[in-house]
Tab-separated table of C-alpha atoms in Angstrom:
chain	number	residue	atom	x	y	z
A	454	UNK	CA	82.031	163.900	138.767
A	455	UNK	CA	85.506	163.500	137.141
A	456	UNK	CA	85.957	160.109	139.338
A	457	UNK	CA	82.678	158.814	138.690
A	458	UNK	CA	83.428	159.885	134.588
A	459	UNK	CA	87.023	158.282	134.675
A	460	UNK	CA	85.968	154.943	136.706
A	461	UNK	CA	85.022	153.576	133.272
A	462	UNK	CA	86.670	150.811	131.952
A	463	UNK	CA	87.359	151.943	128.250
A	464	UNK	CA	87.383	148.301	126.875
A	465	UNK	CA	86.713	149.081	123.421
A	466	UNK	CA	85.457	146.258	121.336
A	467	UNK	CA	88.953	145.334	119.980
A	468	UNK	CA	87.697	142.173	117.700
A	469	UNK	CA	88.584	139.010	119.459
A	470	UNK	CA	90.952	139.407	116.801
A	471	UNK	CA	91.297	142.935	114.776
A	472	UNK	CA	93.953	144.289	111.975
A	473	UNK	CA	96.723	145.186	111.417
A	474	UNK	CA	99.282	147.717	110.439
A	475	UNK	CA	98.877	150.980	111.141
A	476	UNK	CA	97.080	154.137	110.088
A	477	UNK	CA	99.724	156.637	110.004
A	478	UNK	CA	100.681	155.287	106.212
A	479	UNK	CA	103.628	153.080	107.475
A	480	UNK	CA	104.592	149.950	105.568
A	481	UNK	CA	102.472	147.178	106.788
A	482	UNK	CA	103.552	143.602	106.846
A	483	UNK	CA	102.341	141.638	104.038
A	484	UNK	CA	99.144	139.796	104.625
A	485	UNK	CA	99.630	136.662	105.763
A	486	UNK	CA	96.402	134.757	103.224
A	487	UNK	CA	97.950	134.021	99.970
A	488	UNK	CA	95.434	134.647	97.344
A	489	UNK	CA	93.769	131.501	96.900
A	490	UNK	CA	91.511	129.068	98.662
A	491	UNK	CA	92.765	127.134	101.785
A	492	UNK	CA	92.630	123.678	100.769
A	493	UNK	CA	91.687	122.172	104.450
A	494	UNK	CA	90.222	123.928	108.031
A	495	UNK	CA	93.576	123.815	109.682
A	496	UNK	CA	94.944	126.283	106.945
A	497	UNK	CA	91.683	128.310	107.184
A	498	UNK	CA	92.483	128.633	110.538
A	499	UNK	CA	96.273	129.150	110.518
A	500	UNK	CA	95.573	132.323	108.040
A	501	UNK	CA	92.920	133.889	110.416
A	502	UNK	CA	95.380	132.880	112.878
A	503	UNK	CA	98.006	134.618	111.433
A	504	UNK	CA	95.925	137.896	110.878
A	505	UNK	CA	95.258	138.023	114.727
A	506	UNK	CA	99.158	137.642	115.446
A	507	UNK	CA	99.772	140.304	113.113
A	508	UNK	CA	97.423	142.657	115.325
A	509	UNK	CA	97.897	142.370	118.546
A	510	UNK	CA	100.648	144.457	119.546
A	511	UNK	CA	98.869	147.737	117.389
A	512	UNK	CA	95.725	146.561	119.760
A	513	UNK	CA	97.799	146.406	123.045
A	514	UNK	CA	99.036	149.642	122.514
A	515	UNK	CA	95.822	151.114	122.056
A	516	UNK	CA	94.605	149.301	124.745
A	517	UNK	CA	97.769	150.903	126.818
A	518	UNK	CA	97.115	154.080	125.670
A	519	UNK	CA	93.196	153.898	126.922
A	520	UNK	CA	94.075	152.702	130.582
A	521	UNK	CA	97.081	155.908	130.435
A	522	UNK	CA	94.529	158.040	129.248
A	523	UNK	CA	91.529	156.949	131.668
A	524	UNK	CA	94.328	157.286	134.769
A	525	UNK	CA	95.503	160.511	133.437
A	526	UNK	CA	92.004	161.824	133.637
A	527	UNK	CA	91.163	160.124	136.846
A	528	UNK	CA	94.271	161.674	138.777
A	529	UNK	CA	93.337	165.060	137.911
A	530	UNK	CA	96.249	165.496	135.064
A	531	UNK	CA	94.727	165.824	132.604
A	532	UNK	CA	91.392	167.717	131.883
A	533	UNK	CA	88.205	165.647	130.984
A	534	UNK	CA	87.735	167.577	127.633
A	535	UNK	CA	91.484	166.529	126.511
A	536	UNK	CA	90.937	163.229	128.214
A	537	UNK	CA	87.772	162.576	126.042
A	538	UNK	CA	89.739	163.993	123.126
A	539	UNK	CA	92.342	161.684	123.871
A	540	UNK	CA	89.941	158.560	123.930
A	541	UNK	CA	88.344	159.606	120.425
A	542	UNK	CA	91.445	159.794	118.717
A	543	UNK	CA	92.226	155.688	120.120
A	544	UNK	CA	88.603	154.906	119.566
A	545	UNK	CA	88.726	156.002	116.121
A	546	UNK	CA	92.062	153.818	115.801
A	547	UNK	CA	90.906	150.810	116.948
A	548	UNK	CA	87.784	151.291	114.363
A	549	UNK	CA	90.503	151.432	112.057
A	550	UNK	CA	92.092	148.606	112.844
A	551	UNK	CA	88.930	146.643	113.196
A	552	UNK	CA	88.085	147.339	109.859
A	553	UNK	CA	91.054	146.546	108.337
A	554	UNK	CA	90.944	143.378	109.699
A	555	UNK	CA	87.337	142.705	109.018
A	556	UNK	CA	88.250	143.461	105.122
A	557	UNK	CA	91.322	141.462	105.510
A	558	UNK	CA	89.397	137.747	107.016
A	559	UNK	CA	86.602	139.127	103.993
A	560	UNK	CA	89.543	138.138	101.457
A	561	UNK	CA	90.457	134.674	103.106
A	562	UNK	CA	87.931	132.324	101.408
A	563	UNK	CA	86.488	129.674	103.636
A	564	UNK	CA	86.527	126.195	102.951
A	565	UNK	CA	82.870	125.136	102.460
A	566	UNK	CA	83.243	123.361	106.309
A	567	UNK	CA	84.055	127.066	108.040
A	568	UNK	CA	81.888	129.776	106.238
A	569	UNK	CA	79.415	129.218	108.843
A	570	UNK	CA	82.291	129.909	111.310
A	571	UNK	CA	83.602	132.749	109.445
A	572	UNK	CA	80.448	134.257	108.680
A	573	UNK	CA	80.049	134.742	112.260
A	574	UNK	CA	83.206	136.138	113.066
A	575	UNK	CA	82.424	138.778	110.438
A	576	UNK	CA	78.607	139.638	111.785
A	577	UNK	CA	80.778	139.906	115.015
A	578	UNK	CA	83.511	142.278	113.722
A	579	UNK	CA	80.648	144.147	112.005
A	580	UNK	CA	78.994	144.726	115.342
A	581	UNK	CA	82.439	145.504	117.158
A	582	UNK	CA	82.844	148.485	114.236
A	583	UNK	CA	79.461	149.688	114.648
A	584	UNK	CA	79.933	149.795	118.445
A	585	UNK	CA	83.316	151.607	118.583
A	586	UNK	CA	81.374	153.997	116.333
A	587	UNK	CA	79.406	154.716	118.616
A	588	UNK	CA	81.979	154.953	121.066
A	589	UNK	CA	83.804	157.741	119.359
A	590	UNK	CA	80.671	159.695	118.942
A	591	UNK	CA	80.468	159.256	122.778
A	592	UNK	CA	83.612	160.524	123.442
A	593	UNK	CA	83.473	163.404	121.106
A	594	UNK	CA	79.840	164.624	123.171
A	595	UNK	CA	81.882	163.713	126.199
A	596	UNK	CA	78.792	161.835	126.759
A	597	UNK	CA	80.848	159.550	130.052
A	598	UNK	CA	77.589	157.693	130.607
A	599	UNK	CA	76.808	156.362	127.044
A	600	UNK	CA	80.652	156.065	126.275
A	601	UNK	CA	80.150	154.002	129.588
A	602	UNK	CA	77.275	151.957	128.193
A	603	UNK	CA	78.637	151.607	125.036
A	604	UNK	CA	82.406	149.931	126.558
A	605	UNK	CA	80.449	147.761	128.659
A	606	UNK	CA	78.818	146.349	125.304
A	607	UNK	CA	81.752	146.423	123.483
A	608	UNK	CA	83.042	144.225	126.459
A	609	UNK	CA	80.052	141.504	125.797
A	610	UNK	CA	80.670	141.600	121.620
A	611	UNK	CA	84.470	140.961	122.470
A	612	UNK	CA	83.657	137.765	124.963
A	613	UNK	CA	81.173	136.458	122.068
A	614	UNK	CA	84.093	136.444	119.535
A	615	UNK	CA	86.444	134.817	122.376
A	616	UNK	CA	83.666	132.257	122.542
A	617	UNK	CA	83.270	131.607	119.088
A	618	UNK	CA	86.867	130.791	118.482
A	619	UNK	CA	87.460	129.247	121.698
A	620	UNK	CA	84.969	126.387	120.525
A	621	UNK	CA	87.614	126.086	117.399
A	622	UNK	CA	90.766	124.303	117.123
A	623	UNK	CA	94.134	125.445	115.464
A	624	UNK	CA	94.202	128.941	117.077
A	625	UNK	CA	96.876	130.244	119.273
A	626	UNK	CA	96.435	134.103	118.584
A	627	UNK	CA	92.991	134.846	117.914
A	628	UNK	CA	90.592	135.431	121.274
A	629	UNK	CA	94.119	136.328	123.076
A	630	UNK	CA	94.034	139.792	124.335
């Protein structure tokens, strides 16, 4: 049972993008969107951009943390109730970080030519959120065949966000893992 619990991938749904910062009340770096408009697409994009650079190492670290977690578990090292412990506590940071950035592209107003664009990304995000949700409800029942379920979805919402900003130009950090 433990292998067949543990052979999960626990690819949260880590927005294409996500947040930044962290939760532990740390300084965070200063948002990279000045208040005001972006006057053309290309600075649109190079302040969504920037919020995706900002992110990515608290997300890779999580992401770390998972796969330690999931082979901790899987080797016998660690018992499956700390193990799903363990993946609620990074499930429920990633949420964090999701939503953080999710509020944080909300405040970025979209030239009139990308609020389709960002709209999307948003519904996205807001589907990525409601999935980890999920997820750490999953992990918290040590539910291992709905948290499975759930990671395989969050997989799909995270290849849909690489997909919508894949189709864009001027991005060299958002869709990265």
């Amino acid at each position: 049972m433990r292998h067949l619990v543990l052979a999960m991938i626990v690819s949260a749904t880590f927005a294409g993008c996500g947040g930044s910062g962290s939760e532990d009340g740390a300084p965070r770096p200063q948002d990279p969107s000045p208040a005001g408009p972006p006057a053309t697409s290309e600075e649109f994009a190079r302040r969504v951009d920037a919020l995706c650079k900002d992110t990515q190492p608290e997300l890779a670290e999580i992401r770390a943390a998972l796969t330690a977690t999931r082979d901790a578990g899987r080797s016998g090292r660690v018992s499956l109730p700390k193990t799903f412990e363990a993946f609620t506590m990074l499930l429920r940071r990633a949420g964090t970080v999701t939503d953080r950035f999710e509020a944080r592209l909300r405040s970025i107003t979209a030239p009139s030519g990308e609020r389709g664009f960002r709209d999307a990304l948003v519904r996205s995000l807001e589907q990525g959120s409601s999935n980890l949700q999920a997820q750490v409800s999953a992990a918290k029942r040590q539910d291992a065949v709905g948290l499975r379920e759930l990671s395989l979805k969050g997989s799909l919402i995270n290849a849909e966000q690489k997909g919508l900003i894949a189709g864009r130009g001027g991005f060299k950090f958002c869709g990265r893992r």
